[in-house]
Short mmCIF file of C-alpha atoms in Angstrom, two decimals:
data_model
loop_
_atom_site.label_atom_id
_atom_site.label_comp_id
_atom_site.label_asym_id
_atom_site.label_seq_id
_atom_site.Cartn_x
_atom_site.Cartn_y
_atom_site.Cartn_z
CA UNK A 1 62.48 108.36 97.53
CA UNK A 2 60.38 110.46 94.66
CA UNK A 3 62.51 110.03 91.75
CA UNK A 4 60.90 112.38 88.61
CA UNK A 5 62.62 110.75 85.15
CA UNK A 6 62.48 112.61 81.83
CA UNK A 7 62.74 110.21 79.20
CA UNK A 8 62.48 111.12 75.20
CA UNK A 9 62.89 107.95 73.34
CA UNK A 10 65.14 107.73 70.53
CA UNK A 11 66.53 111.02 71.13
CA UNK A 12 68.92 110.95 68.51
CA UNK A 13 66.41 110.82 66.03
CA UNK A 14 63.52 112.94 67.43
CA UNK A 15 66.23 115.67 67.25
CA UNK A 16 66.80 114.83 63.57
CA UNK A 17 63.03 114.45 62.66
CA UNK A 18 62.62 118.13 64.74
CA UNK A 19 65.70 120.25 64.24
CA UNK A 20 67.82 118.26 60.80
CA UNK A 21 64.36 118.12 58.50
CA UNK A 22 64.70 114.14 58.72
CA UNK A 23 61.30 113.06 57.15
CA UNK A 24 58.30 111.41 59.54
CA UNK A 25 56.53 109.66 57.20
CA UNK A 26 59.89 106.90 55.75
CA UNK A 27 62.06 105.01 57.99
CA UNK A 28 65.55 107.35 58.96
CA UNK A 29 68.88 105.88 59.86
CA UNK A 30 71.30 108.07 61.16
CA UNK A 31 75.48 107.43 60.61
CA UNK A 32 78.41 108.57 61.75
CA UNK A 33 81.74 107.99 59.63
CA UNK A 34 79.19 105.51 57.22
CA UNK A 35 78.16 103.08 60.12
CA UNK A 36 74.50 103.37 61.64
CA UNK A 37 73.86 105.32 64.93
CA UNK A 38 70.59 105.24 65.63
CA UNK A 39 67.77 104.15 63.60
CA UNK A 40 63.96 104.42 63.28
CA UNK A 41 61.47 101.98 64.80
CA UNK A 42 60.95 101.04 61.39
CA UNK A 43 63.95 100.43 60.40
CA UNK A 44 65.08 98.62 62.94
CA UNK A 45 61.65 96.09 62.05
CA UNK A 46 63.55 95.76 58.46
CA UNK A 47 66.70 94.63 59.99
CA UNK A 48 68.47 97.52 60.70
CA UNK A 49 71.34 97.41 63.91
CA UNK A 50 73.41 99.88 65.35
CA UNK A 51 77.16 99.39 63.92
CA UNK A 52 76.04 98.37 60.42
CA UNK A 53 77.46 99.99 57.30
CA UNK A 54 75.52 102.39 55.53
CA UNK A 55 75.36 99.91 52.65
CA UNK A 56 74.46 97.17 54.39
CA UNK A 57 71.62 98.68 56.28
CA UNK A 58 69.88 100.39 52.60
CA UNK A 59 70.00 97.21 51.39
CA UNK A 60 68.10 95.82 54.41
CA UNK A 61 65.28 99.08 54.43
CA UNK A 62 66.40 100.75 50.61
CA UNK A 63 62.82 102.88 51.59
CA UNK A 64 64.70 104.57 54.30
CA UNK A 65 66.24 108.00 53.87
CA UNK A 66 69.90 107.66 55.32
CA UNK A 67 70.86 110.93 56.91
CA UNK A 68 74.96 112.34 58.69
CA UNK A 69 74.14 112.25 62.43
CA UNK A 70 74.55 115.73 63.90
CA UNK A 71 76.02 115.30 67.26
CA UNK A 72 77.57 118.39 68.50
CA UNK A 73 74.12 120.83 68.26
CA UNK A 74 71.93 118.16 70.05
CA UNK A 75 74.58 117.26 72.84
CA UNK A 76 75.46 121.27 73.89
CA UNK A 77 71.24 121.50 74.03
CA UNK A 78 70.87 118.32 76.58
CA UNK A 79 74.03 120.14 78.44
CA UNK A 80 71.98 123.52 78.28
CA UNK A 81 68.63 121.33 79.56
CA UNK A 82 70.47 119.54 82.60
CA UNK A 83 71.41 123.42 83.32
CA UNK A 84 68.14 124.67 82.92
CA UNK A 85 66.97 121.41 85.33
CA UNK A 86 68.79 122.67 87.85
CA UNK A 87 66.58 124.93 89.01
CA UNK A 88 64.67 122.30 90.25
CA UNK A 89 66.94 120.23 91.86
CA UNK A 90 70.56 120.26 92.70
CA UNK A 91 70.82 116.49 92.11
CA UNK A 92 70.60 115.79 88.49
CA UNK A 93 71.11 112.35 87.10
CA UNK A 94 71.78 111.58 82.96
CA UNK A 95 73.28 108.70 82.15
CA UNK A 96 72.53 109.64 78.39
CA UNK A 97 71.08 111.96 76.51
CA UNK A 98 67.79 111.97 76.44
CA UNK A 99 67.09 110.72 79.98
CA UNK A 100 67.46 112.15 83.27
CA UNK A 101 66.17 111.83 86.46
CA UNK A 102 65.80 114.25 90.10
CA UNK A 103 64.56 113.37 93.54
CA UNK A 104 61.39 115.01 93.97
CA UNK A 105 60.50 114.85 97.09
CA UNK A 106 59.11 117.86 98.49
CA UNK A 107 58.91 120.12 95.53
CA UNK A 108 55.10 119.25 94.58
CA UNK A 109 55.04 122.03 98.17
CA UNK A 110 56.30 124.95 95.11
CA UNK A 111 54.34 123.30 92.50
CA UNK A 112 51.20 122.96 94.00
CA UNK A 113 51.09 118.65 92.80
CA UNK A 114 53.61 116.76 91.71
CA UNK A 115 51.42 116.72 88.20
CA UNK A 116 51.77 120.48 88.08
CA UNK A 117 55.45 119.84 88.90
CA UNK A 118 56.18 117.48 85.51
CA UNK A 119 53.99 119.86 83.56
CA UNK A 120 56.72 123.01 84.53
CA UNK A 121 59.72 120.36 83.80
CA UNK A 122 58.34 119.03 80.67
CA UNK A 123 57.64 122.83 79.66
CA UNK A 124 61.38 123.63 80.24
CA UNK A 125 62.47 120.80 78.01
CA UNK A 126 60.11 122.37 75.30
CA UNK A 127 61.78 125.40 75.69
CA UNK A 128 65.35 124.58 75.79
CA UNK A 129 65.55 121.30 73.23
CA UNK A 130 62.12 121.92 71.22
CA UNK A 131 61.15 118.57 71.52
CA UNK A 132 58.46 116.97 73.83
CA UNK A 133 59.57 114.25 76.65
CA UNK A 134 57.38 111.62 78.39
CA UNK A 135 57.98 112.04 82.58
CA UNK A 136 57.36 109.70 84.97
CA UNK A 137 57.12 110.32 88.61
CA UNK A 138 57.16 107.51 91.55
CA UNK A 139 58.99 105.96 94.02
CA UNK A 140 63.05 104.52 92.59
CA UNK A 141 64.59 105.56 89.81
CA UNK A 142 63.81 102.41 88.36
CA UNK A 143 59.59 102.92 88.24
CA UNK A 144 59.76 106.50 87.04
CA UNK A 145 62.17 105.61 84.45
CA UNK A 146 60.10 102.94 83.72
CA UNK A 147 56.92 105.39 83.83
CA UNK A 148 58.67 108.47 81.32
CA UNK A 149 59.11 105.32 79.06
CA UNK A 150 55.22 104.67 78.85
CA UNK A 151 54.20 108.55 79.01
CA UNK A 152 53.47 110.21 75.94
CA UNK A 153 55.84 112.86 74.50
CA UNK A 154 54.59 115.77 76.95
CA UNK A 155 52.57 113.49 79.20
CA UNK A 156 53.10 113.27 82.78
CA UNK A 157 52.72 109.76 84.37
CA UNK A 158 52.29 109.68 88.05
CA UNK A 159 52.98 106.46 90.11
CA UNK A 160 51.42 106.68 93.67
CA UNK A 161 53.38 105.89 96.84
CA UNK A 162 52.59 101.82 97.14
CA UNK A 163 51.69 101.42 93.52
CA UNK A 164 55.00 100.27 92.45
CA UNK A 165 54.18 96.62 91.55
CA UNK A 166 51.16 97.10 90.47
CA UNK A 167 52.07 99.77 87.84
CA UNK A 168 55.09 97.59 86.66
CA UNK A 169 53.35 94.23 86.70
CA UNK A 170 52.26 94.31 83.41
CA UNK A 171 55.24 96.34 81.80
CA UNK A 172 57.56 94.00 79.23
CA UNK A 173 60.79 92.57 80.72
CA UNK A 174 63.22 94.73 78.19
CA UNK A 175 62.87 97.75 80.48
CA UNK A 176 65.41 95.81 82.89
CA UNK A 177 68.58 96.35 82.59
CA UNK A 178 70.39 93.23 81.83
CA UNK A 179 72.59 92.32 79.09
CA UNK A 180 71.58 91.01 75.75
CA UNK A 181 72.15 87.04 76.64
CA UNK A 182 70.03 87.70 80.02
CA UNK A 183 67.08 88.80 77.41
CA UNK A 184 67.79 86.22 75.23
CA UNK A 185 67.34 83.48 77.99
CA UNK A 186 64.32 85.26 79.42
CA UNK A 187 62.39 84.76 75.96
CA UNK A 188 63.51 81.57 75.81
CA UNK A 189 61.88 81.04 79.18
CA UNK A 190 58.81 82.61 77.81
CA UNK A 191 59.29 85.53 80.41
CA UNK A 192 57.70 88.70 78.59
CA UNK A 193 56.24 90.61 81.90
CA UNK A 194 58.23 92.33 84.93
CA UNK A 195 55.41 90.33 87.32
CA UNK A 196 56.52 86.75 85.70
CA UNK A 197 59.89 88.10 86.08
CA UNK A 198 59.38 89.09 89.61
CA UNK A 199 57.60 85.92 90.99
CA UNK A 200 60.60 83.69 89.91
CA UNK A 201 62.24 82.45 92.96
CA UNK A 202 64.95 84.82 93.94
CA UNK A 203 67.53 81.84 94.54
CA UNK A 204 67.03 80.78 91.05
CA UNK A 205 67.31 84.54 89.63
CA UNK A 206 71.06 84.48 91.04
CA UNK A 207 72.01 81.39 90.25
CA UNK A 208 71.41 82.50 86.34
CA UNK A 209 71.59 85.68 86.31
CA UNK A 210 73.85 86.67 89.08
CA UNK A 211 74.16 89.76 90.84
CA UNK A 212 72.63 91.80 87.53
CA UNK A 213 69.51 89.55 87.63
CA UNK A 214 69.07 89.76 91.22
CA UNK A 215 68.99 93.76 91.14
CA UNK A 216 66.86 93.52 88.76
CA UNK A 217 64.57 91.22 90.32
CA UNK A 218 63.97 94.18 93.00
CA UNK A 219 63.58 96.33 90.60
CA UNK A 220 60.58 94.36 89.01
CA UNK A 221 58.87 94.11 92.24
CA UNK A 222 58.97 98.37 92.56
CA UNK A 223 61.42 98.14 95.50
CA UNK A 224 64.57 100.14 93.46
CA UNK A 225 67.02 101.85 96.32
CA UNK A 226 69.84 102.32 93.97
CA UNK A 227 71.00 106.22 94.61
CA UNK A 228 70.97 108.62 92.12
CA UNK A 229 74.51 109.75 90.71
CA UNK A 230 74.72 113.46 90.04
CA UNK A 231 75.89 114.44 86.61
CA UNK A 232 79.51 115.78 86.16
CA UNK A 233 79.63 118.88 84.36
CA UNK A 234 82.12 119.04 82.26
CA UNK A 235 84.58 121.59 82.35
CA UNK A 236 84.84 123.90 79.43
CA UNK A 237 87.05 126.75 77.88
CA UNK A 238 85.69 129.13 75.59
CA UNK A 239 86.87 131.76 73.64
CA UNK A 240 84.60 133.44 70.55
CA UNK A 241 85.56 136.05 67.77
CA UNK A 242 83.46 138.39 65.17
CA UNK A 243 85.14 139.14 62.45
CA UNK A 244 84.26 142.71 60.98
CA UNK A 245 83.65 141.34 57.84
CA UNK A 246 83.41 137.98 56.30
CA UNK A 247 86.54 135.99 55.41
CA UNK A 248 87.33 133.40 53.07
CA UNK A 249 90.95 133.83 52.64
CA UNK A 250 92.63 130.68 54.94
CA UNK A 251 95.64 132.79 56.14
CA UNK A 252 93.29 135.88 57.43
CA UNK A 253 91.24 133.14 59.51
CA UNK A 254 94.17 131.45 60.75
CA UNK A 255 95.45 134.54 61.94
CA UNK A 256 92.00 134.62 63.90
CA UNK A 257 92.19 130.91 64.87
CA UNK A 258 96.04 131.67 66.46
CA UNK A 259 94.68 135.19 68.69
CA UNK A 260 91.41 132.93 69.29
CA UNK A 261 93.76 130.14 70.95
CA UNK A 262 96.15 131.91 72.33
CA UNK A 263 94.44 132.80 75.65
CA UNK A 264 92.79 129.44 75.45
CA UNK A 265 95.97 127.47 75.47
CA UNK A 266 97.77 130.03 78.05
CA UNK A 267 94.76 128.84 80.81
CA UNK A 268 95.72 125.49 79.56
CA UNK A 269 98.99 125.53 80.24
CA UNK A 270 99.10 127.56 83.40
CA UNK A 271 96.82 125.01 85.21
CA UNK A 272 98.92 122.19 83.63
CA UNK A 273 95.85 120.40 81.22
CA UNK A 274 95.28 119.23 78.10
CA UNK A 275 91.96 118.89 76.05
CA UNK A 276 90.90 116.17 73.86
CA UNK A 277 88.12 117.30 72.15
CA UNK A 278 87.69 120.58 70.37
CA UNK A 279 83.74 122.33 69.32
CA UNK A 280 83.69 124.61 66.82
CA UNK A 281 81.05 126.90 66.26
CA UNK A 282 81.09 128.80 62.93
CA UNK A 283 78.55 131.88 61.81
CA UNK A 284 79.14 132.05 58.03
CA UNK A 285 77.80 134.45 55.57
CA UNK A 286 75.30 132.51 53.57
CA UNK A 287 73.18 129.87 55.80
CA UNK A 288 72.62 128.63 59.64
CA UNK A 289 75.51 128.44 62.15
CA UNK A 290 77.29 124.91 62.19
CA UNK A 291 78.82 123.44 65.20
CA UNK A 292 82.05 120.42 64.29
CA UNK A 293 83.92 118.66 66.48
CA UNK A 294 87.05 117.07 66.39
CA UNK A 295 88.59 114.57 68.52
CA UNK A 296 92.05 114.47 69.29
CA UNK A 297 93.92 111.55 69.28
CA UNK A 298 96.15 112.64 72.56
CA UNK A 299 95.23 115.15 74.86
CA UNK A 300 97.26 118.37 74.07
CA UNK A 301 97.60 122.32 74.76
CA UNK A 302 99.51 122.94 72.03
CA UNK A 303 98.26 125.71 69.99
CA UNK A 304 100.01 124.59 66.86
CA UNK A 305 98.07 121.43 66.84
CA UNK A 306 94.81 122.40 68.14
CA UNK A 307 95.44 125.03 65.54
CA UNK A 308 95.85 122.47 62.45
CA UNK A 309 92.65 121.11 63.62
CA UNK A 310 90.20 124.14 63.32
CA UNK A 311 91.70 125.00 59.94
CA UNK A 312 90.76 121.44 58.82
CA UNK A 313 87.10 121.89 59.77
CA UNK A 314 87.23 125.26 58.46
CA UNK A 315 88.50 124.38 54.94
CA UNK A 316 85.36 122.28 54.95
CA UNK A 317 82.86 125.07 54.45
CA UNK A 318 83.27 126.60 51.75
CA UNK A 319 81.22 129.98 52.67
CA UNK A 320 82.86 133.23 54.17
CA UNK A 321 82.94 133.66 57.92
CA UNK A 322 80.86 135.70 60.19
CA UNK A 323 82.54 134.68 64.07
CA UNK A 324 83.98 131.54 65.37
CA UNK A 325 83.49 130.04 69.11
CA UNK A 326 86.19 127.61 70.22
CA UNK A 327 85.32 125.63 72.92
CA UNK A 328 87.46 123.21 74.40
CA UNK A 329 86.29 120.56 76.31
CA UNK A 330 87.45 117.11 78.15
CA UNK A 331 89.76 118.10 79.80
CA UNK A 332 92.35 116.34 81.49
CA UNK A 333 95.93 116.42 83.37
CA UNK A 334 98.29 117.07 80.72
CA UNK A 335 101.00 114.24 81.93
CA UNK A 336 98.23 111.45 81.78
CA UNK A 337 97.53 112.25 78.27
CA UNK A 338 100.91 110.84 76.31
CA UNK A 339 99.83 107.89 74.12
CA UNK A 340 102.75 105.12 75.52
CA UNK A 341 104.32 103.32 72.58
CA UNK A 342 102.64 99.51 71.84
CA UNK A 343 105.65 98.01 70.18
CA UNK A 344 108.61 98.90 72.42
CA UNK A 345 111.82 100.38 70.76
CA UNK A 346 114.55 97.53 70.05
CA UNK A 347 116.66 98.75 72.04
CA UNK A 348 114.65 99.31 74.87
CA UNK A 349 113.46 95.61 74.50
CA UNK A 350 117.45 94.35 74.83
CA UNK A 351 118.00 96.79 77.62
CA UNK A 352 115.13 95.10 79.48
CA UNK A 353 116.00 91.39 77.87
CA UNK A 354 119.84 92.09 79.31
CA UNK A 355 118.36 93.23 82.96
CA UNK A 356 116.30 90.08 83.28
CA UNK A 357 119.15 87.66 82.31
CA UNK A 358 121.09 89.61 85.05
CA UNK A 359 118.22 88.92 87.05
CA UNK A 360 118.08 85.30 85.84
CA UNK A 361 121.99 84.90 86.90
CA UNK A 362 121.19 86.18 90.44
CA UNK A 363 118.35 84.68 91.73
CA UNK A 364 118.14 81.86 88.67
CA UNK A 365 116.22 81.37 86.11
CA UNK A 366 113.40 79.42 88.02
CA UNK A 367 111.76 82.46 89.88
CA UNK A 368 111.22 84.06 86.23
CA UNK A 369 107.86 82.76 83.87
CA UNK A 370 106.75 84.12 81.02
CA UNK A 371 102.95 84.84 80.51
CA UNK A 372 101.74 83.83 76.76
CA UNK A 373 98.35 84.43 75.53
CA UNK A 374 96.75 81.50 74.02
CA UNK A 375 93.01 82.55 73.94
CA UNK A 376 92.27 85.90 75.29
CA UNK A 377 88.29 85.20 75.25
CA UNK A 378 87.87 82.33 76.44
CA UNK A 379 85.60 81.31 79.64
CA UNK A 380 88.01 80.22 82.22
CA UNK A 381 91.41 81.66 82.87
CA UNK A 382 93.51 78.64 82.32
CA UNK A 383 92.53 78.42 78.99
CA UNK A 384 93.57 82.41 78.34
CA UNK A 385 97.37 82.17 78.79
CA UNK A 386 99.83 80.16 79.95
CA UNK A 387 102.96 80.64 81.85
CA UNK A 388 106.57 79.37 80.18
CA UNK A 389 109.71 78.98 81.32
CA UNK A 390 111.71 81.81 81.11
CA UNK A 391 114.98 81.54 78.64
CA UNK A 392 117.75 83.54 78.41
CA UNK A 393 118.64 85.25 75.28
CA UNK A 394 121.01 83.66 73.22
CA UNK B 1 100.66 94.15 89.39
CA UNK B 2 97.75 92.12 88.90
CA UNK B 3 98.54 88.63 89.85
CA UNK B 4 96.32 86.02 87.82
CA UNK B 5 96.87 82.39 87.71
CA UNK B 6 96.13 79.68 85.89
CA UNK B 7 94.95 77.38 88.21
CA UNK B 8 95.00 79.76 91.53
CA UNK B 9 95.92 78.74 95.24
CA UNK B 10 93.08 76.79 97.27
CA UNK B 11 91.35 78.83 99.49
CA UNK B 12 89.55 78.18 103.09
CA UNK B 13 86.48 80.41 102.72
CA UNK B 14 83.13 80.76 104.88
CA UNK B 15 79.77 81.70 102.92
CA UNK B 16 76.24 82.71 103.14
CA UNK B 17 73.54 82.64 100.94
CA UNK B 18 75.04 85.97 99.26
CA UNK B 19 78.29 84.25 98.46
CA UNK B 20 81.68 84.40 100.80
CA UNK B 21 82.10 86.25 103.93
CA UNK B 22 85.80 85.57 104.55
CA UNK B 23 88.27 83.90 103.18
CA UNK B 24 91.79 82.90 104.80
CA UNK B 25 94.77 83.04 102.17
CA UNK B 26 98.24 82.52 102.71
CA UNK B 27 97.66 82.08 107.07
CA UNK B 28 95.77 85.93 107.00
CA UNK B 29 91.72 85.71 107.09
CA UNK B 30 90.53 88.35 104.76
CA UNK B 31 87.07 89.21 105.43
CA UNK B 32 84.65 90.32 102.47
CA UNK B 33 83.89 93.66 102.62
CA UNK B 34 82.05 94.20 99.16
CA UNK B 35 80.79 91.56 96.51
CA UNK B 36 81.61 93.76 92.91
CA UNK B 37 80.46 91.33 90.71
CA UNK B 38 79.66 86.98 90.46
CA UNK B 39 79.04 85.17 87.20
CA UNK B 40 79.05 81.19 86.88
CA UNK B 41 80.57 78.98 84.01
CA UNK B 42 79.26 76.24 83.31
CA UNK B 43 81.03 74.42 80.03
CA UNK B 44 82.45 71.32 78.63
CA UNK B 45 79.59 68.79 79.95
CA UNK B 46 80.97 67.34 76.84
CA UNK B 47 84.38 66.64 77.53
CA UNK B 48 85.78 67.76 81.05
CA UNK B 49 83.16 69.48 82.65
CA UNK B 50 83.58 72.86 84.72
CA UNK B 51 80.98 73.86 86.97
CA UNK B 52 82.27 77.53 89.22
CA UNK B 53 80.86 80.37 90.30
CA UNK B 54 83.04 83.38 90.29
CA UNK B 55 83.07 86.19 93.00
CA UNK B 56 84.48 89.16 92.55
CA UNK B 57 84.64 91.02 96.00
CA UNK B 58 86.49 93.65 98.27
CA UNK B 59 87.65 92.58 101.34
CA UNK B 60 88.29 95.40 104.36
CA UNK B 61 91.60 96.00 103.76
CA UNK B 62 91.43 96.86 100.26
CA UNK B 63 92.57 93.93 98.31
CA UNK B 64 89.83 93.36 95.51
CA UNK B 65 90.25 89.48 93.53
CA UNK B 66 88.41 87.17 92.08
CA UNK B 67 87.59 83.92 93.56
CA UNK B 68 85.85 80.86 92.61
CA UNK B 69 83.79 77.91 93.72
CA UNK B 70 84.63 74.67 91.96
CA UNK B 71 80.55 73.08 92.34
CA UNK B 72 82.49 69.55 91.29
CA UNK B 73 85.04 69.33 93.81
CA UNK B 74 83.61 71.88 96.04
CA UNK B 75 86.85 73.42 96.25
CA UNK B 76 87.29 77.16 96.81
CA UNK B 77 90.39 79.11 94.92
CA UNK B 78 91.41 82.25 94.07
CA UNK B 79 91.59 83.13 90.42
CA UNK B 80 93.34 87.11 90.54
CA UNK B 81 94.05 89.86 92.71
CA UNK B 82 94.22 92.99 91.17
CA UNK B 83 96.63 95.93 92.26
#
């Protein structure tokens, strides 16, 4: 199957360098909540890892400029580009942002080539996220992925039908993938190239690997039939507001945040949902748009709450504003979404201590155990709890 | 309710190269319909060693559970069956 791939590497940070004036020429990290997202190639030489603390990771690469990643802008443009990609194909795949993948096959006939084909797709990318993608095109998911990875930003990469293994051959092992120890051994084993990967025996592959390594084995030898999964799009409700002239004053854009809701949370209700996450997109007087999100920490339709939680973000800017757009987003059944307690009531844990010595008294006290936890992580379940004797309350 | 124990009952099962075909547990032969998952540990050369490979698989009437192969005593059991 023709699989076209878009890949932009690091897309976190291309969209900072292009869109959030992050600076080219020193090493970025980008954080969220003052722990590292995402991090330049060069940083990343100095040390750098994804989960560090800001701290930690200046003191590794103090040259770098340190920079709060924006993630609501550059996630509603990938959304916008698998959209826009649809006019391609039906069948989009994106397990992240910043890589997707299509089958092909057959649209090179509208296109002309399948070259003139990634130059259109990689032109709509320009247009919608302003960056430049590599895109691979070949047979598997697997190969083009592995061929967007190896194209320049705007470069298409063609792999012809048969090619497969001779395109990956000399490719680095990373591009499978496996999980960290599986790497880890492979260097060990001096294995650096998909071909040395490929010619180990397949027997041997499982037996280290396991079923991981053995897909991956296929995949180094250019014969990838995995399916591709069509994105999701996420259900979203909207509502947006102009106000007719810019306000400070919290209770006036409160008053706009409760009419802006109230529609919101009536679809909500009626279709019995919840949301968990709110965007906020605010115009303000003085400077660019901003989009926030928030979170929730239970799914909810209330209005009062979802309420409390714009006017937080909003008492953050401190300019007058212009319009807001609400949008809620992931949304879910409203009855799944109630956090259950982790430490039980007391007197829910006698009512149930009471039924079980009941229990105990009926059928005895043998056909009860209790399960104790000795060592959650360790290898083999024996050694992760135990089973004791169940004893009645005194 | 997932049922996991701590050592788990000894299964009868019949393999291929893939891993196990069918297994018979508690006098019904469950045959595998999908293998989810297999991993091997391989620990305490040291002291009391433990050589298994895991399987986690689907058999055709829906029960999915982990089994393993004890390499030592080339012994067969099954380790969890999730509800």
């Amino acid at each position: 199957m023709r699989v076209l791939c878009l890949s932009i590497n690091d897309f976190w940070l291309a969209w900072a360098r292009s869109h959030e004036r992050a600076p080219s020429n020193r090493p970025v990290i980008l954080t969220v909540g003052g722990r590292v997202r995402a991090c330049s190639r060069e940083a990343s030489l100095a040390g750098v890892q994804p989960g560090q603390t800001e701290r930690l990771a200046l003191a590794r690469c103090p040259q770098a400029s340190i920079q709060e990643m924006e993630e609501a802008r550059p996630r509603l443009a990938w959304r916008q580009l698998l959209a826009a990609l649809g006019r391609f194909s039906p069948l989009i795949e994106s397990a992240r942002e910043g890589l997707a993948c299509f089958p092909s096959a057959g649209l090179e006939r509208h296109y002309r080539t399948e070259l003139q084909l990634g130059l259109a797709v990689g032109q709509t990318v320009k247009e919608c996220l302003g960056l430049a993608g590599g895109i691979g095109i070949a047979d598997g998911r697997f190969v083009a992925e592995a061929a967007a990875s190896q194209a320049c930003p705007g470069q298409v990469l063609v792999v012809p039908t048969g090619a497969e293994r001779y395109f990956l051959q000399e490719l680095p092992v990373t591009l499978l993938p496996l999980d960290e120890e599986s790497h880890r051994q492979l260097r060990l084993l001096g294995i650096r190239t998909l071909e040395q990967y490929s010619d180990l025996p397949y027997d041997a592959v499982q037996s280290r690997f396991g079923r991981p390594g053995c897909e991956s084995w296929h995949r180094a030898r250019g014969t990838d039939n995995q399916p591709l999964l069509r994105h999701q799009e996420e259900r979203q409700l909207w509502a947006t507001t102009s106000l007719d002239d810019p306000v400070r004053d919290q209770s006036l854009l409160a008053r706009a945040v409760e009419r802006l809701l109230r529609p919101l949370c009536g679809s909500l209700r009626r279709e019995g949902l919840a949301c968990q996450e709110l965007l906020l997109a605010t115009e303000l007087e003085k400077g660019p748009a901003v989009v926030d999100r928030h979170v929730l920490q239970e799914p909810t339709a209330d209005p009062g709450r979802l309420q409390a939680a714009i006017m937080a973000l909003l008492a953050r800017r401190p300019a007058a504003v212009q319009s807001l757009t609400v949008t809620l987003t992931r949304l879910t059944r409203l009855e799944a979404g109630h956090q259950l307690d982790l430490f039980m009531e007391r007197q829910v844990a006698a009512d149930l201590d009471a039924t079980l010595a009941a229990l105990a008294v009926r059928y005895g006290a043998d056909c009860f155990q209790r399960a104790r936890a000795i060592s959650p992580d360790a290898l083999l379940p024996e050694q992760r709890f135990t089973y004791e004797r169940f004893q009645m309350m005194p | 309710m997932t049922h996991s124990w701590t050592v788990g009952p000894e299964v009868i099962v019949s393999e291929d190269n893939e891993g196990p075909q069918t297994f018979i547990w508690a006098g019904h032969t469950h045959r595998v319909a999908t293998l989810c998952n297999s991993w091997r540990v391989h620990t305490g050369w040291w002291q009391q060693e433990v050589w298994r490979d895991y399987y986690k698989v689907q058999t055709d009437d829906g029960l999915l559970c982990i089994l393993y192969h004890d390499r030592l005593r080339e012994r067969w059991h099954l380790a969890s069956i999730y509800d």
